[in-house]
Amino acid sequence: MFRLAPSILSANFAKLGQEITDVIASGADIVHFDVMDNHYVPNLTIGPLVCEAIRPVTDAIIDVHLMVEPVDRIIPDFAKAGANIISFHPEASNHIDRTIGLIKEQGCKAGLVFNPATPLYYLDHVLDKLDLILIMSVNPGFGGQKFIPEALNKLRAVRKRLDASGNSNILLEIDGGVKVDNIAEIARAGADTFVAGSAIYNAGKDTDPHRYDSVVAAFRAELAKV
Ligand code: DX5
Ligand code: ZN
């Protein structure tokens, strides 16, 4: 019912394949793949080539979070590179419905991402077409930032809306500042899918293949209380 999606933004990029194999072996569910363009957000990360390179390494869902503007041109490249879910920010697309359609035409699941100050009305006319809603609990661009508590109110509002509209199958994901000590509260507010970058990947940078076991178990133990 609850899915853990470690963000590879905080992984050791010199050993990316091994990092992903190890974190999934430790019980994480989804590979969260942060794409930044130094334009929509003030940082630059990874693109379709890296997605293609990690695709054979894991059977886990690759959840591509596009923090790029414009978005449409790059979507087919990620689909071809093996992405399963592609999410984008409404401010970065001139035609939100068209971008959602493009993601689906390419055979991927589509997600819409809400920055801390982005209003939820972007859901009004496209909710039924979405597979995932991603609530940002930090301003996008960097790992290791502090959780913004207002995101909990936003999660509650979206959860209410999903349940009331018979859309409970849409994943409700949270991204930014998720830690062992706040994940239970976040789950109670309605999230079912949890991105965690620094909290997971900084838990062990050595060569022990089990280095993520204890942090993943700690997250699971907190979620079991919900
Ligand atoms: C931020 C990214 C996040 C980030 C989360 O723009 O979208 O996925 O990696 O990192 P933590 O968990 O360290 O806040
Ligand atoms: Zn992200």
Tab-separated table of C-alpha atoms and ligand atoms in Angstrom:
chain	number	residue	atom	x	y	z
A	1	MET	CA	0.000	0.000	0.000
A	2	PHE	CA	2.886	2.420	0.804
A	3	ARG	CA	5.707	2.787	-1.711
A	4	LEU	CA	9.216	4.055	-1.021
A	5	ALA	CA	10.886	5.890	-3.891
A	6	PRO	CA	14.532	6.720	-3.141
A	7	SER	CA	15.730	9.687	-5.211
A	8	ILE	CA	18.977	8.865	-6.974
A	9	LEU	CA	19.878	12.560	-6.742
A	10	SER	CA	21.655	11.689	-3.487
A	11	ALA	CA	23.190	8.425	-4.720
A	12	ASN	CA	26.868	7.957	-5.502
A	13	PHE	CA	26.879	8.605	-9.261
A	14	ALA	CA	30.217	6.850	-9.697
A	15	LYS	CA	28.426	3.614	-8.754
A	16	LEU	CA	24.883	4.396	-9.815
A	17	GLY	CA	23.902	0.908	-11.002
A	18	GLN	CA	25.077	-0.691	-7.768
A	19	GLU	CA	23.380	1.994	-5.674
A	20	ILE	CA	20.049	1.245	-7.357
A	21	THR	CA	20.438	-2.528	-7.105
A	22	ASP	CA	21.303	-2.264	-3.421
A	23	VAL	CA	18.503	0.120	-2.455
A	24	ILE	CA	15.881	-2.025	-4.234
A	25	ALA	CA	17.332	-5.181	-2.647
A	26	SER	CA	16.898	-3.449	0.719
A	27	GLY	CA	13.150	-3.215	0.089
A	28	ALA	CA	12.597	0.092	-1.676
A	29	ASP	CA	9.979	0.022	-4.450
A	30	ILE	CA	10.542	2.750	-7.031
A	31	VAL	CA	13.540	4.547	-8.587
A	32	HIS	CA	12.874	8.302	-8.406
A	33	PHE	CA	14.813	10.012	-11.204
A	34	ASP	CA	15.218	13.797	-10.849
A	35	VAL	CA	15.812	15.653	-14.104
A	36	MET	CA	16.942	19.307	-13.722
A	37	ASP	CA	17.852	21.677	-16.536
A	38	ASN	CA	19.441	24.792	-14.974
A	39	HIS	CA	16.516	26.757	-16.431
A	40	TYR	CA	13.262	25.687	-14.819
A	41	VAL	CA	15.284	24.966	-11.664
A	42	PRO	CA	18.753	26.246	-10.718
A	43	ASN	CA	20.546	22.900	-10.959
A	44	LEU	CA	21.609	20.462	-13.657
A	45	THR	CA	21.385	16.695	-13.323
A	46	ILE	CA	20.777	13.732	-15.590
A	47	GLY	CA	18.901	12.940	-18.775
A	48	PRO	CA	17.621	10.086	-20.965
A	49	LEU	CA	21.088	8.582	-21.490
A	50	VAL	CA	21.389	7.826	-17.794
A	51	CYS	CA	17.827	6.489	-17.699
A	52	GLU	CA	18.678	4.145	-20.557
A	53	ALA	CA	21.855	3.046	-18.784
A	54	ILE	CA	20.083	2.103	-15.550
A	55	ARG	CA	17.050	0.463	-17.209
A	56	PRO	CA	18.712	-2.990	-17.533
A	57	VAL	CA	19.930	-2.817	-13.928
A	58	THR	CA	16.480	-3.029	-12.306
A	59	ASP	CA	12.912	-4.221	-12.838
A	60	ALA	CA	11.663	-1.511	-10.476
A	61	ILE	CA	9.454	1.300	-11.731
A	62	ILE	CA	11.486	4.291	-12.941
A	63	ASP	CA	9.641	7.434	-11.881
A	64	VAL	CA	11.001	10.365	-13.912
A	65	HIS	CA	10.431	13.767	-12.293
A	66	LEU	CA	10.960	16.382	-14.986
A	67	MET	CA	12.061	19.772	-13.679
A	68	VAL	CA	12.663	21.102	-17.178
A	69	GLU	CA	11.133	23.729	-19.435
A	70	PRO	CA	9.889	23.137	-22.065
A	71	VAL	CA	8.852	19.541	-21.374
A	72	ASP	CA	7.283	18.078	-24.532
A	73	ARG	CA	10.437	17.691	-26.657
A	74	ILE	CA	12.168	15.457	-24.119
A	75	ILE	CA	9.230	13.166	-23.204
A	76	PRO	CA	9.621	10.620	-26.064
A	77	ASP	CA	13.335	10.321	-25.247
A	78	PHE	CA	12.558	9.279	-21.682
A	79	ALA	CA	9.854	6.875	-22.837
A	80	LYS	CA	12.359	5.218	-25.197
A	81	ALA	CA	14.914	5.152	-22.381
A	82	GLY	CA	12.581	2.970	-20.301
A	83	ALA	CA	10.787	5.390	-17.984
A	84	ASN	CA	7.541	4.009	-16.508
A	85	ILE	CA	6.122	7.196	-14.990
A	86	ILE	CA	6.832	10.717	-16.276
A	87	SER	CA	5.800	13.724	-14.191
A	88	PHE	CA	6.030	17.407	-15.030
A	89	HIS	CA	5.283	20.801	-13.495
A	90	PRO	CA	2.246	22.624	-14.937
A	91	GLU	CA	4.190	25.937	-15.048
A	92	ALA	CA	6.679	24.310	-17.416
A	93	SER	CA	4.093	23.330	-20.044
A	94	ASN	CA	2.074	25.683	-22.250
A	95	HIS	CA	-0.489	22.943	-22.886
A	96	ILE	CA	-0.939	20.737	-19.853
A	97	ASP	CA	-3.570	18.443	-21.351
A	98	ARG	CA	-1.438	17.944	-24.465
A	99	THR	CA	1.631	17.079	-22.397
A	100	ILE	CA	-0.337	14.501	-20.395
A	101	GLY	CA	-1.594	13.028	-23.687
A	102	LEU	CA	1.926	12.883	-25.066
A	103	ILE	CA	3.212	10.966	-22.036
A	104	LYS	CA	0.379	8.435	-22.384
A	105	GLU	CA	0.814	8.061	-26.150
A	106	GLN	CA	4.383	7.112	-25.415
A	107	GLY	CA	3.141	4.279	-23.203
A	108	CYS	CA	4.033	5.833	-19.843
A	109	LYS	CA	1.995	6.792	-16.814
A	110	ALA	CA	1.525	10.531	-16.344
A	111	GLY	CA	2.034	12.661	-13.250
A	112	LEU	CA	1.459	16.336	-12.438
A	113	VAL	CA	3.747	18.051	-9.909
A	114	PHE	CA	2.768	20.852	-7.533
A	115	ASN	CA	5.407	23.205	-6.158
A	116	PRO	CA	4.856	24.495	-2.612
A	117	ALA	CA	3.015	27.598	-3.898
A	118	THR	CA	1.307	26.026	-6.916
A	119	PRO	CA	-2.470	25.925	-6.446
A	120	LEU	CA	-4.359	22.662	-6.809
A	121	TYR	CA	-6.764	24.083	-9.386
A	122	TYR	CA	-4.510	22.671	-12.092
A	123	LEU	CA	-6.212	19.368	-11.269
A	124	ASP	CA	-9.659	20.704	-12.182
A	125	HIS	CA	-9.942	19.486	-15.750
A	126	VAL	CA	-7.346	16.740	-16.002
A	127	LEU	CA	-7.681	14.721	-12.804
A	128	ASP	CA	-9.178	11.682	-14.549
A	129	LYS	CA	-6.231	11.528	-16.954
A	130	LEU	CA	-3.556	11.390	-14.270
A	131	ASP	CA	-1.863	8.329	-12.785
A	132	LEU	CA	0.106	10.248	-10.174
A	133	ILE	CA	-0.015	13.540	-8.295
A	134	LEU	CA	3.279	14.715	-6.832
A	135	ILE	CA	3.219	17.258	-4.021
A	136	MET	CA	6.533	19.055	-3.541
A	137	SER	CA	7.367	19.648	0.120
A	138	VAL	CA	10.458	21.678	-0.824
A	139	ASN	CA	11.111	24.084	-3.667
A	140	PRO	CA	12.513	21.947	-6.470
A	141	GLY	CA	16.182	22.002	-7.407
A	142	PHE	CA	18.142	20.432	-4.594
A	143	GLY	CA	18.204	17.463	-2.277
A	144	GLY	CA	18.645	17.814	1.465
A	145	GLN	CA	16.179	20.672	2.071
A	146	LYS	CA	13.765	21.023	4.968
A	147	PHE	CA	10.172	19.733	4.729
A	148	ILE	CA	7.622	22.570	4.332
A	149	PRO	CA	4.716	21.685	6.687
A	150	GLU	CA	2.024	23.334	4.506
A	151	ALA	CA	2.485	20.340	2.189
A	152	LEU	CA	0.519	18.302	4.754
A	153	ASN	CA	-2.570	20.491	4.222
A	154	LYS	CA	-2.160	20.070	0.496
A	155	LEU	CA	-1.944	16.303	0.814
A	156	ARG	CA	-5.123	16.249	2.912
A	157	ALA	CA	-6.927	18.332	0.297
A	158	VAL	CA	-5.827	16.078	-2.567
A	159	ARG	CA	-6.621	12.877	-0.671
A	160	LYS	CA	-10.112	14.192	0.052
A	161	ARG	CA	-10.597	15.069	-3.571
A	162	LEU	CA	-9.339	11.690	-4.828
A	163	ASP	CA	-11.586	9.766	-2.458
A	164	ALA	CA	-14.626	11.931	-3.227
A	165	SER	CA	-14.172	11.575	-6.988
A	166	GLY	CA	-13.531	7.822	-7.032
A	167	ASN	CA	-9.920	8.340	-8.067
A	168	SER	CA	-8.233	6.616	-5.126
A	169	ASN	CA	-6.169	4.599	-7.604
A	170	ILE	CA	-4.132	7.706	-8.511
A	171	LEU	CA	-0.820	7.627	-6.651
A	172	LEU	CA	-0.268	10.513	-4.246
A	173	GLU	CA	3.446	11.136	-3.956
A	174	ILE	CA	5.390	13.484	-1.673
A	175	ASP	CA	8.870	14.771	-2.489
A	176	GLY	CA	11.314	16.726	-0.352
A	177	GLY	CA	12.567	16.512	3.218
A	178	VAL	CA	11.000	13.116	3.921
A	179	LYS	CA	12.740	11.503	6.893
A	180	VAL	CA	12.165	8.591	9.250
A	181	ASP	CA	10.799	10.993	11.879
A	182	ASN	CA	8.131	12.623	9.675
A	183	ILE	CA	7.044	9.886	7.251
A	184	ALA	CA	4.217	8.623	9.497
A	185	GLU	CA	2.694	12.104	9.755
A	186	ILE	CA	2.992	12.501	5.977
A	187	ALA	CA	1.273	9.153	5.421
A	188	ARG	CA	-1.536	10.159	7.790
A	189	ALA	CA	-2.062	13.286	5.690
A	190	GLY	CA	-2.766	11.053	2.693
A	191	ALA	CA	0.454	10.304	0.804
A	192	ASP	CA	0.980	6.724	-0.348
A	193	THR	CA	4.261	7.129	-2.252
A	194	PHE	CA	7.310	8.673	-0.601
A	195	VAL	CA	10.374	10.103	-2.295
A	196	ALA	CA	13.404	10.232	-0.015
A	197	GLY	CA	16.831	11.152	-1.323
A	198	SER	CA	19.312	12.212	1.316
A	199	ALA	CA	17.566	10.291	4.113
A	200	ILE	CA	18.153	7.014	2.290
A	201	TYR	CA	21.266	7.417	0.173
A	202	ASN	CA	23.249	9.269	2.836
A	203	ALA	CA	22.580	6.416	5.234
A	204	GLY	CA	25.511	4.450	3.880
A	205	LYS	CA	28.112	5.280	1.282
A	206	ASP	CA	30.429	2.336	1.783
A	207	THR	CA	30.589	-0.924	-0.137
A	208	ASP	CA	28.324	-2.993	2.118
A	209	PRO	CA	25.475	-4.181	-0.143
A	210	HIS	CA	23.175	-4.199	2.917
A	211	ARG	CA	23.913	-0.604	3.896
A	212	TYR	CA	20.353	0.522	3.106
A	213	ASP	CA	18.598	-2.322	4.952
A	214	SER	CA	18.294	-0.531	8.273
A	215	VAL	CA	17.103	2.822	6.942
A	216	VAL	CA	14.507	1.179	4.669
A	217	ALA	CA	13.363	-0.976	7.620
A	218	ALA	CA	13.114	2.157	9.798
A	219	PHE	CA	10.875	3.830	7.201
A	220	ARG	CA	8.726	0.689	6.956
A	221	ALA	CA	8.402	0.473	10.743
A	222	GLU	CA	7.146	4.060	10.878
A	223	LEU	CA	4.661	3.387	8.071
A	224	ALA	CA	3.401	0.289	9.869
A	225	LYS	CA	2.202	2.548	12.703
A	226	VAL	CA	-0.139	4.470	10.382
B	1	DX5	C1	14.100	18.083	-5.331
B	1	DX5	C2	13.913	16.688	-5.867
B	1	DX5	C3	13.827	15.644	-4.823
B	1	DX5	C4	15.032	15.509	-3.953
B	1	DX5	C5	14.588	15.044	-2.612
B	1	DX5	O1	13.931	18.996	-6.356
B	1	DX5	O2	12.748	16.614	-6.650
B	1	DX5	O3	13.447	14.401	-5.381
B	1	DX5	O4	15.986	14.627	-4.442
B	1	DX5	O5	15.690	15.012	-1.781
B	1	DX5	P1	15.551	14.938	-0.196
B	1	DX5	O6	14.813	13.676	0.142
B	1	DX5	O7	16.969	14.915	0.250
B	1	DX5	O8	14.799	16.167	0.246
B	2	ZN	ZN	11.947	14.617	-7.295
